[in-house]
Each structure stands twice: as structure tokens, then as C-alpha cells.
Amino acid sequence: MPKVSICIPAYKHIDFLKRALDSCFIQEFTDFEVVITDDSPNWDVGDFILAYGHNDKIKYYKNDVSLGTPTNWNASIKKAEGLYIKILHHDDWFFDQYSLGCFVDLLDNNPSAAVGFLTSVKCCFEKNETEIIYPNKSWLEFLNSNPYNLLYGNAIGSPSASIFRNYPEFQYFDQKLKWFVDVEAYANLISTKGNCVAGSEKGIYIGISKRQITNDLENNEDVVIFELFYCLRIF
């Protein structure tokens, strides 16, 4: 059993996927598997994985039908055998060769924690902009005191900024949600499984591009308002 399952829900964009995988295989912490669930309409990703190598580490699954987000995220997690789950969206990548080890240390050193976060760096190459998202100590206390506080704003960032324990019975991402899906998942984990911890190290690059589904949702008031009330109802 590997210590960590790096779960990559893939969809097209082989250039992004290669960057993500390359960042996995420079890690100094090597007790991991890579689980890829492919939601693409063709076999381009599968052909790439076959040629990429590292077959002892990579488990590739082609979805029979397109699952969409976040169902494909859950599909990847369900295939994971590691003690810890490390989501890595295919357009994100580890900050450096020490990143995975830093993520692992968060949970190893905090047995009561269900989830841990590192600092992430959002990169928008189209605008040549970067933004650092750091879950600081005061926000961490605010969050652990009441997970509902995440509705004031997601100061944690993308799921790629997180690592969490593998609870096989747990539904990590609510498939009814798109915009608040990560916020609801964090709050659900913290309220039912344990507290969260954070480290100051930069752990992940978050790739921002016009091709992301969040760009379509950000200004969609119908989606945002519905999901806000949905989350208030279930919290």
C-alpha cells in the first residue's frame, strides 16, 4: 500500500498533464502512486500515458462515459489505495521536488488532522500574473472554530492545495455542486473527520487559463446563489 495516492482527474490537454506528471516524478518523497481517471472523449491521454512510462507508479482508467466535474474527481479518489489522498488537477503542478514530502508531513505530524493545506501560487500565463494564497494562522483558527466560515471566502484555494486522509466510506466532493464544491468538501471534512492544519511552504502551482470551467461559473449568479443556499442548507 502506498503512503500517498496522487489523484489526477484528466480531461484532454496533454500539455498540462505532462507538466503535472513531470512534477510528480521529481519528488524526493517517492512512496506514492498516481491514479489517473480520464474523462476525455478520445484515447489521446491514454496513448500519452502508455508512451510516458513509469508504469509501476501510474494507474490509468478511461471512463466509459464522460463524468464531468466533480464526479471524475471522486472517481479518481475511489481508485486510490494510499493512506493519504493528494488531489492534483491536471493543469496544476508541484512547486518543487520537496512539495509532496511537505504535504505528507502535515498529516504525519498532526494525527488529529483530517486535511492539510500548503501555500499555493496561482499562475495566469495569459495575463502574466501570479497570486499567492496562504492559509494563515488566524484564518486557520477561524476555520477550525466553525467550518461554515469558509462561506465568507475560500482562503484555502484549489483542491490541489490540499492533502487529506483516505476515508473509503466518505463522499469527498458533492456532485450537485460546481462553484462551491471545494468549499463544501473542506467544511464537510473538518466538521465530521477532524481539524485542518496548514504549512507556510509553497506546495503547488495552480494553472489559470481560459479553458477552465470556473471561468464560465464565476459570473453566473444563478449558479452561485443556488449553491450558496444549498451549502447553507446542508452545513
PDB file of C-alpha atoms in Angstrom:
ATOM      1  CA  MET A   1       0.000   0.000   0.000  1.00  0.00           C
ATOM      2  CA  PRO A   2       1.480   3.367  -0.969  1.00  0.00           C
ATOM      3  CA  LYS A   3       1.571   6.188   1.548  1.00  0.00           C
ATOM      4  CA  VAL A   4       0.029   8.671  -0.887  1.00  0.00           C
ATOM      5  CA  SER A   5      -2.282   8.438  -3.877  1.00  0.00           C
ATOM      6  CA  ILE A   6      -1.803  11.366  -6.227  1.00  0.00           C
ATOM      7  CA  CYS A   7      -5.207  11.542  -7.914  1.00  0.00           C
ATOM      8  CA  ILE A   8      -5.317  13.277 -11.290  1.00  0.00           C
ATOM      9  CA  PRO A   9      -8.748  13.669 -12.898  1.00  0.00           C
ATOM     10  CA  ALA A  10      -7.715  14.237 -16.524  1.00  0.00           C
ATOM     11  CA  TYR A  11      -9.529  15.797 -19.453  1.00  0.00           C
ATOM     12  CA  LYS A  12      -7.706  16.374 -22.762  1.00  0.00           C
ATOM     13  CA  HIS A  13      -4.839  18.926 -22.557  1.00  0.00           C
ATOM     14  CA  ILE A  14      -1.881  16.564 -22.680  1.00  0.00           C
ATOM     15  CA  ASP A  15       0.497  19.503 -22.329  1.00  0.00           C
ATOM     16  CA  PHE A  16      -0.965  20.268 -18.897  1.00  0.00           C
ATOM     17  CA  LEU A  17      -0.969  16.605 -17.879  1.00  0.00           C
ATOM     18  CA  LYS A  18       2.672  16.151 -18.846  1.00  0.00           C
ATOM     19  CA  ARG A  19       3.657  19.141 -16.716  1.00  0.00           C
ATOM     20  CA  ALA A  20       1.723  17.713 -13.750  1.00  0.00           C
ATOM     21  CA  LEU A  21       3.260  14.256 -14.136  1.00  0.00           C
ATOM     22  CA  ASP A  22       6.767  15.616 -14.588  1.00  0.00           C
ATOM     23  CA  SER A  23       6.360  17.435 -11.283  1.00  0.00           C
ATOM     24  CA  CYS A  24       5.316  14.157  -9.613  1.00  0.00           C
ATOM     25  CA  PHE A  25       8.353  12.232 -10.753  1.00  0.00           C
ATOM     26  CA  ILE A  26      10.919  14.721  -9.471  1.00  0.00           C
ATOM     27  CA  GLN A  27       9.638  14.347  -5.900  1.00  0.00           C
ATOM     28  CA  GLU A  28      12.125  13.282  -3.230  1.00  0.00           C
ATOM     29  CA  PHE A  29       9.259  11.588  -1.382  1.00  0.00           C
ATOM     30  CA  THR A  30       8.631   8.541  -3.540  1.00  0.00           C
ATOM     31  CA  ASP A  31       6.129   6.371  -1.629  1.00  0.00           C
ATOM     32  CA  PHE A  32       3.235   7.237  -3.914  1.00  0.00           C
ATOM     33  CA  GLU A  33       1.024   6.015  -6.726  1.00  0.00           C
ATOM     34  CA  VAL A  34      -0.516   8.152  -9.460  1.00  0.00           C
ATOM     35  CA  VAL A  35      -4.182   7.467 -10.235  1.00  0.00           C
ATOM     36  CA  ILE A  36      -5.477   8.983 -13.470  1.00  0.00           C
ATOM     37  CA  THR A  37      -9.152   8.863 -14.419  1.00  0.00           C
ATOM     38  CA  ASP A  38      -9.566  10.061 -17.972  1.00  0.00           C
ATOM     39  CA  ASP A  39     -12.762  11.910 -18.899  1.00  0.00           C
ATOM     40  CA  SER A  40     -11.624  12.747 -22.438  1.00  0.00           C
ATOM     41  CA  PRO A  41     -13.781  11.878 -25.468  1.00  0.00           C
ATOM     42  CA  ASN A  42     -10.879  10.082 -27.173  1.00  0.00           C
ATOM     43  CA  TRP A  43      -7.815   7.974 -26.332  1.00  0.00           C
ATOM     44  CA  ASP A  44      -5.191  10.700 -26.721  1.00  0.00           C
ATOM     45  CA  VAL A  45      -4.486  10.805 -22.986  1.00  0.00           C
ATOM     46  CA  GLY A  46      -4.306   7.010 -22.801  1.00  0.00           C
ATOM     47  CA  ASP A  47      -1.851   6.859 -25.685  1.00  0.00           C
ATOM     48  CA  PHE A  48       0.254   9.534 -23.998  1.00  0.00           C
ATOM     49  CA  ILE A  49       0.323   7.637 -20.681  1.00  0.00           C
ATOM     50  CA  LEU A  50       1.343   4.441 -22.454  1.00  0.00           C
ATOM     51  CA  ALA A  51       4.320   6.217 -24.006  1.00  0.00           C
ATOM     52  CA  TYR A  52       5.150   8.252 -20.893  1.00  0.00           C
ATOM     53  CA  GLY A  53       6.495   5.359 -18.820  1.00  0.00           C
ATOM     54  CA  HIS A  54       6.600   4.983 -15.036  1.00  0.00           C
ATOM     55  CA  ASN A  55       4.123   2.135 -15.448  1.00  0.00           C
ATOM     56  CA  ASP A  56       4.981   0.836 -11.984  1.00  0.00           C
ATOM     57  CA  LYS A  57       3.635   4.053 -10.471  1.00  0.00           C
ATOM     58  CA  ILE A  58       0.780   5.095 -12.760  1.00  0.00           C
ATOM     59  CA  LYS A  59      -2.692   3.566 -12.737  1.00  0.00           C
ATOM     60  CA  TYR A  60      -4.733   4.751 -15.715  1.00  0.00           C
ATOM     61  CA  TYR A  61      -8.503   4.391 -16.079  1.00  0.00           C
ATOM     62  CA  LYS A  62     -10.586   5.514 -19.066  1.00  0.00           C
ATOM     63  CA  ASN A  63     -14.144   6.441 -18.084  1.00  0.00           C
ATOM     64  CA  ASP A  64     -16.800   4.607 -20.109  1.00  0.00           C
ATOM     65  CA  VAL A  65     -18.854   7.801 -20.315  1.00  0.00           C
ATOM     66  CA  SER A  66     -17.917  11.383 -19.548  1.00  0.00           C
ATOM     67  CA  LEU A  67     -18.440  12.035 -15.843  1.00  0.00           C
ATOM     68  CA  GLY A  68     -17.733  15.757 -15.673  1.00  0.00           C
ATOM     69  CA  THR A  69     -16.580  17.631 -12.605  1.00  0.00           C
ATOM     70  CA  PRO A  70     -16.563  16.866  -9.760  1.00  0.00           C
ATOM     71  CA  THR A  71     -17.731  13.301 -10.435  1.00  0.00           C
ATOM     72  CA  ASN A  72     -14.452  12.488 -12.139  1.00  0.00           C
ATOM     73  CA  TRP A  73     -12.581  13.796  -9.091  1.00  0.00           C
ATOM     74  CA  ASN A  74     -14.469  11.294  -6.934  1.00  0.00           C
ATOM     75  CA  ALA A  75     -13.833   8.536  -9.463  1.00  0.00           C
ATOM     76  CA  SER A  76     -10.102   9.053  -9.113  1.00  0.00           C
ATOM     77  CA  ILE A  77     -10.292   9.047  -5.323  1.00  0.00           C
ATOM     78  CA  LYS A  78     -12.321   5.813  -5.304  1.00  0.00           C
ATOM     79  CA  LYS A  79      -9.488   4.085  -7.182  1.00  0.00           C
ATOM     80  CA  ALA A  80      -6.889   5.240  -4.655  1.00  0.00           C
ATOM     81  CA  GLU A  81      -5.166   2.774  -2.346  1.00  0.00           C
ATOM     82  CA  GLY A  82      -2.951   5.205  -0.433  1.00  0.00           C
ATOM     83  CA  LEU A  83      -3.344   6.243   3.189  1.00  0.00           C
ATOM     84  CA  TYR A  84      -3.433   9.857   2.052  1.00  0.00           C
ATOM     85  CA  ILE A  85      -5.182  11.444  -0.923  1.00  0.00           C
ATOM     86  CA  LYS A  86      -3.370  14.169  -2.831  1.00  0.00           C
ATOM     87  CA  ILE A  87      -5.623  15.698  -5.480  1.00  0.00           C
ATOM     88  CA  LEU A  88      -3.651  17.178  -8.367  1.00  0.00           C
ATOM     89  CA  HIS A  89      -5.759  18.729 -11.098  1.00  0.00           C
ATOM     90  CA  HIS A  90      -4.182  18.101 -14.471  1.00  0.00           C
ATOM     91  CA  ASP A  91      -3.488  21.825 -15.024  1.00  0.00           C
ATOM     92  CA  ASP A  92      -1.700  22.198 -11.653  1.00  0.00           C
ATOM     93  CA  TRP A  93       1.771  21.016 -10.627  1.00  0.00           C
ATOM     94  CA  PHE A  94       4.027  20.669  -7.586  1.00  0.00           C
ATOM     95  CA  PHE A  95       6.085  23.718  -6.638  1.00  0.00           C
ATOM     96  CA  ASP A  96       9.395  21.841  -6.331  1.00  0.00           C
ATOM     97  CA  GLN A  97      10.894  18.429  -5.540  1.00  0.00           C
ATOM     98  CA  TYR A  98      10.179  18.766  -1.813  1.00  0.00           C
ATOM     99  CA  SER A  99       6.483  19.611  -2.111  1.00  0.00           C
ATOM    100  CA  LEU A 100       4.933  16.167  -1.709  1.00  0.00           C
ATOM    101  CA  GLY A 101       7.064  15.496   1.361  1.00  0.00           C
ATOM    102  CA  CYS A 102       5.840  18.758   2.894  1.00  0.00           C
ATOM    103  CA  PHE A 103       2.238  17.777   2.249  1.00  0.00           C
ATOM    104  CA  VAL A 104       2.802  14.365   3.863  1.00  0.00           C
ATOM    105  CA  ASP A 105       4.449  15.929   6.915  1.00  0.00           C
ATOM    106  CA  LEU A 106       1.289  17.935   7.595  1.00  0.00           C
ATOM    107  CA  LEU A 107      -0.706  14.785   8.327  1.00  0.00           C
ATOM    108  CA  ASP A 108       2.152  12.687   9.726  1.00  0.00           C
ATOM    109  CA  ASN A 109       2.893  15.353  12.328  1.00  0.00           C
ATOM    110  CA  ASN A 110      -0.749  16.072  13.176  1.00  0.00           C
ATOM    111  CA  PRO A 111      -2.599  12.780  13.829  1.00  0.00           C
ATOM    112  CA  SER A 112      -5.883  14.524  14.651  1.00  0.00           C
ATOM    113  CA  ALA A 113      -5.966  16.428  11.372  1.00  0.00           C
ATOM    114  CA  ALA A 114      -8.196  15.236   8.554  1.00  0.00           C
ATOM    115  CA  VAL A 115      -6.879  17.650   5.969  1.00  0.00           C
ATOM    116  CA  GLY A 116      -3.826  19.815   5.444  1.00  0.00           C
ATOM    117  CA  PHE A 117      -3.004  22.729   3.171  1.00  0.00           C
ATOM    118  CA  LEU A 118       0.110  24.390   1.830  1.00  0.00           C
ATOM    119  CA  THR A 119       0.556  27.740   0.193  1.00  0.00           C
ATOM    120  CA  SER A 120      -0.401  27.798  -3.480  1.00  0.00           C
ATOM    121  CA  VAL A 121       0.738  30.071  -6.282  1.00  0.00           C
ATOM    122  CA  LYS A 122      -1.891  30.884  -8.899  1.00  0.00           C
ATOM    123  CA  CYS A 123      -0.332  31.426 -12.318  1.00  0.00           C
ATOM    124  CA  CYS A 124      -2.199  33.093 -15.158  1.00  0.00           C
ATOM    125  CA  PHE A 125       0.179  32.937 -18.105  1.00  0.00           C
ATOM    126  CA  GLU A 126      -2.254  34.668 -20.430  1.00  0.00           C
ATOM    127  CA  LYS A 127      -2.128  37.788 -18.232  1.00  0.00           C
ATOM    128  CA  ASN A 128       1.389  37.203 -16.874  1.00  0.00           C
ATOM    129  CA  GLU A 129       0.007  37.397 -13.328  1.00  0.00           C
ATOM    130  CA  THR A 130       0.598  35.423 -10.122  1.00  0.00           C
ATOM    131  CA  GLU A 131      -1.229  35.378  -6.793  1.00  0.00           C
ATOM    132  CA  ILE A 132      -0.142  33.652  -3.582  1.00  0.00           C
ATOM    133  CA  ILE A 133      -2.812  32.002  -1.434  1.00  0.00           C
ATOM    134  CA  TYR A 134      -1.602  31.304   2.080  1.00  0.00           C
ATOM    135  CA  PRO A 135      -3.960  29.859   4.745  1.00  0.00           C
ATOM    136  CA  ASN A 136      -2.508  31.858   7.652  1.00  0.00           C
ATOM    137  CA  LYS A 137      -2.766  31.014  11.333  1.00  0.00           C
ATOM    138  CA  SER A 138      -5.624  33.391  12.164  1.00  0.00           C
ATOM    139  CA  TRP A 139      -7.717  32.098   9.272  1.00  0.00           C
ATOM    140  CA  LEU A 140      -6.944  28.509  10.289  1.00  0.00           C
ATOM    141  CA  GLU A 141      -8.272  29.155  13.791  1.00  0.00           C
ATOM    142  CA  PHE A 142     -11.305  30.890  12.299  1.00  0.00           C
ATOM    143  CA  LEU A 143     -11.938  27.860  10.099  1.00  0.00           C
ATOM    144  CA  ASN A 144     -11.433  25.185  12.751  1.00  0.00           C
ATOM    145  CA  SER A 145     -13.760  27.061  15.117  1.00  0.00           C
ATOM    146  CA  ASN A 146     -16.553  26.856  12.542  1.00  0.00           C
ATOM    147  CA  PRO A 147     -16.204  25.337   9.048  1.00  0.00           C
ATOM    148  CA  TYR A 148     -19.162  27.470   7.913  1.00  0.00           C
ATOM    149  CA  ASN A 149     -16.733  30.390   7.924  1.00  0.00           C
ATOM    150  CA  LEU A 150     -15.431  29.189   4.570  1.00  0.00           C
ATOM    151  CA  LEU A 151     -18.535  30.733   3.032  1.00  0.00           C
ATOM    152  CA  TYR A 152     -17.010  34.141   3.760  1.00  0.00           C
ATOM    153  CA  GLY A 153     -14.357  33.299   1.193  1.00  0.00           C
ATOM    154  CA  ASN A 154     -12.143  30.419   0.179  1.00  0.00           C
ATOM    155  CA  ALA A 155      -8.823  31.405   1.691  1.00  0.00           C
ATOM    156  CA  ILE A 156      -7.534  27.859   1.188  1.00  0.00           C
ATOM    157  CA  GLY A 157      -7.663  27.664  -2.572  1.00  0.00           C
ATOM    158  CA  SER A 158      -7.948  24.821  -5.052  1.00  0.00           C
ATOM    159  CA  PRO A 159      -8.225  21.148  -4.017  1.00  0.00           C
ATOM    160  CA  SER A 160      -4.691  20.786  -5.403  1.00  0.00           C
ATOM    161  CA  ALA A 161      -3.509  22.812  -2.396  1.00  0.00           C
ATOM    162  CA  SER A 162      -4.773  20.095  -0.040  1.00  0.00           C
ATOM    163  CA  ILE A 163      -3.930  16.633   1.214  1.00  0.00           C
ATOM    164  CA  PHE A 164      -6.380  14.558   3.206  1.00  0.00           C
ATOM    165  CA  ARG A 165      -6.696  11.155   4.796  1.00  0.00           C
ATOM    166  CA  ASN A 166      -8.276   8.387   2.778  1.00  0.00           C
ATOM    167  CA  TYR A 167     -11.709   7.643   4.221  1.00  0.00           C
ATOM    168  CA  PRO A 168     -13.123   4.949   1.866  1.00  0.00           C
ATOM    169  CA  GLU A 169     -16.689   5.490   3.059  1.00  0.00           C
ATOM    170  CA  PHE A 170     -16.564   9.250   2.574  1.00  0.00           C
ATOM    171  CA  GLN A 171     -18.054  11.208  -0.347  1.00  0.00           C
ATOM    172  CA  TYR A 172     -15.457  13.927  -0.775  1.00  0.00           C
ATOM    173  CA  PHE A 173     -16.992  16.180  -3.397  1.00  0.00           C
ATOM    174  CA  ASP A 174     -20.733  16.812  -3.662  1.00  0.00           C
ATOM    175  CA  GLN A 175     -21.667  16.071  -7.264  1.00  0.00           C
ATOM    176  CA  LYS A 176     -24.515  18.595  -7.191  1.00  0.00           C
ATOM    177  CA  LEU A 177     -22.002  21.447  -6.889  1.00  0.00           C
ATOM    178  CA  LYS A 178     -19.608  23.186  -9.265  1.00  0.00           C
ATOM    179  CA  TRP A 179     -18.682  26.577  -7.816  1.00  0.00           C
ATOM    180  CA  PHE A 180     -18.667  25.853  -4.056  1.00  0.00           C
ATOM    181  CA  VAL A 181     -17.634  22.218  -4.463  1.00  0.00           C
ATOM    182  CA  ASP A 182     -14.223  22.610  -2.812  1.00  0.00           C
ATOM    183  CA  VAL A 183     -15.535  24.834  -0.003  1.00  0.00           C
ATOM    184  CA  GLU A 184     -18.248  22.328   0.864  1.00  0.00           C
ATOM    185  CA  ALA A 185     -15.770  19.442   0.781  1.00  0.00           C
ATOM    186  CA  TYR A 186     -13.336  21.182   3.128  1.00  0.00           C
ATOM    187  CA  ALA A 187     -16.106  22.107   5.556  1.00  0.00           C
ATOM    188  CA  ASN A 188     -17.546  18.591   5.486  1.00  0.00           C
ATOM    189  CA  LEU A 189     -14.163  17.020   6.195  1.00  0.00           C
ATOM    190  CA  ILE A 190     -13.363  19.383   9.039  1.00  0.00           C
ATOM    191  CA  SER A 191     -16.780  19.124  10.674  1.00  0.00           C
ATOM    192  CA  THR A 192     -17.019  15.317  10.521  1.00  0.00           C
ATOM    193  CA  LYS A 193     -13.482  13.882  10.426  1.00  0.00           C
ATOM    194  CA  GLY A 194     -11.078  16.205  12.234  1.00  0.00           C
ATOM    195  CA  ASN A 195      -9.427  19.585  12.162  1.00  0.00           C
ATOM    196  CA  CYS A 196      -7.251  21.079   9.450  1.00  0.00           C
ATOM    197  CA  VAL A 197      -3.617  22.136   9.533  1.00  0.00           C
ATOM    198  CA  ALA A 198      -1.564  24.345   7.259  1.00  0.00           C
ATOM    199  CA  GLY A 199       2.069  24.900   6.384  1.00  0.00           C
ATOM    200  CA  SER A 200       3.786  28.027   5.154  1.00  0.00           C
ATOM    201  CA  GLU A 201       5.737  26.258   2.412  1.00  0.00           C
ATOM    202  CA  LYS A 202       4.772  26.834  -1.198  1.00  0.00           C
ATOM    203  CA  GLY A 203       3.419  23.466  -2.271  1.00  0.00           C
ATOM    204  CA  ILE A 204       1.604  23.867  -5.548  1.00  0.00           C
ATOM    205  CA  TYR A 205       1.259  25.923  -8.682  1.00  0.00           C
ATOM    206  CA  ILE A 206      -2.341  26.488  -9.771  1.00  0.00           C
ATOM    207  CA  GLY A 207      -2.658  26.947 -13.513  1.00  0.00           C
ATOM    208  CA  ILE A 208      -5.229  29.539 -14.557  1.00  0.00           C
ATOM    209  CA  SER A 209      -6.440  29.636 -18.160  1.00  0.00           C
ATOM    210  CA  LYS A 210      -9.447  30.498 -20.296  1.00  0.00           C
ATOM    211  CA  ARG A 211     -10.110  26.782 -20.730  1.00  0.00           C
ATOM    212  CA  GLN A 212     -11.279  26.227 -17.165  1.00  0.00           C
ATOM    213  CA  ILE A 213     -14.901  25.599 -16.263  1.00  0.00           C
ATOM    214  CA  THR A 214     -14.686  28.059 -13.355  1.00  0.00           C
ATOM    215  CA  ASN A 215     -14.404  30.918 -15.831  1.00  0.00           C
ATOM    216  CA  ASP A 216     -17.944  30.161 -17.024  1.00  0.00           C
ATOM    217  CA  LEU A 217     -19.311  29.889 -13.494  1.00  0.00           C
ATOM    218  CA  GLU A 218     -17.732  32.894 -11.800  1.00  0.00           C
ATOM    219  CA  ASN A 219     -20.210  35.422 -13.183  1.00  0.00           C
ATOM    220  CA  ASN A 220     -23.185  33.075 -13.304  1.00  0.00           C
ATOM    221  CA  GLU A 221     -25.333  34.463 -10.493  1.00  0.00           C
ATOM    222  CA  ASP A 222     -27.926  31.686 -10.800  1.00  0.00           C
ATOM    223  CA  VAL A 223     -25.310  29.022 -10.092  1.00  0.00           C
ATOM    224  CA  VAL A 224     -23.549  30.942  -7.326  1.00  0.00           C
ATOM    225  CA  ILE A 225     -26.736  31.886  -5.466  1.00  0.00           C
ATOM    226  CA  PHE A 226     -28.257  28.404  -5.752  1.00  0.00           C
ATOM    227  CA  GLU A 227     -25.080  26.741  -4.483  1.00  0.00           C
ATOM    228  CA  LEU A 228     -24.691  29.201  -1.614  1.00  0.00           C
ATOM    229  CA  PHE A 229     -28.165  28.386  -0.317  1.00  0.00           C
ATOM    230  CA  TYR A 230     -27.590  24.686  -0.985  1.00  0.00           C
ATOM    231  CA  CYS A 231     -24.453  24.763   1.192  1.00  0.00           C
ATOM    232  CA  LEU A 232     -26.224  26.705   3.936  1.00  0.00           C
ATOM    233  CA  ARG A 233     -28.894  24.035   3.960  1.00  0.00           C
ATOM    234  CA  ILE A 234     -26.536  21.089   4.348  1.00  0.00           C
ATOM    235  CA  PHE A 235     -23.987  22.621   6.721  1.00  0.00           C
TER     236      PHE A 235
END
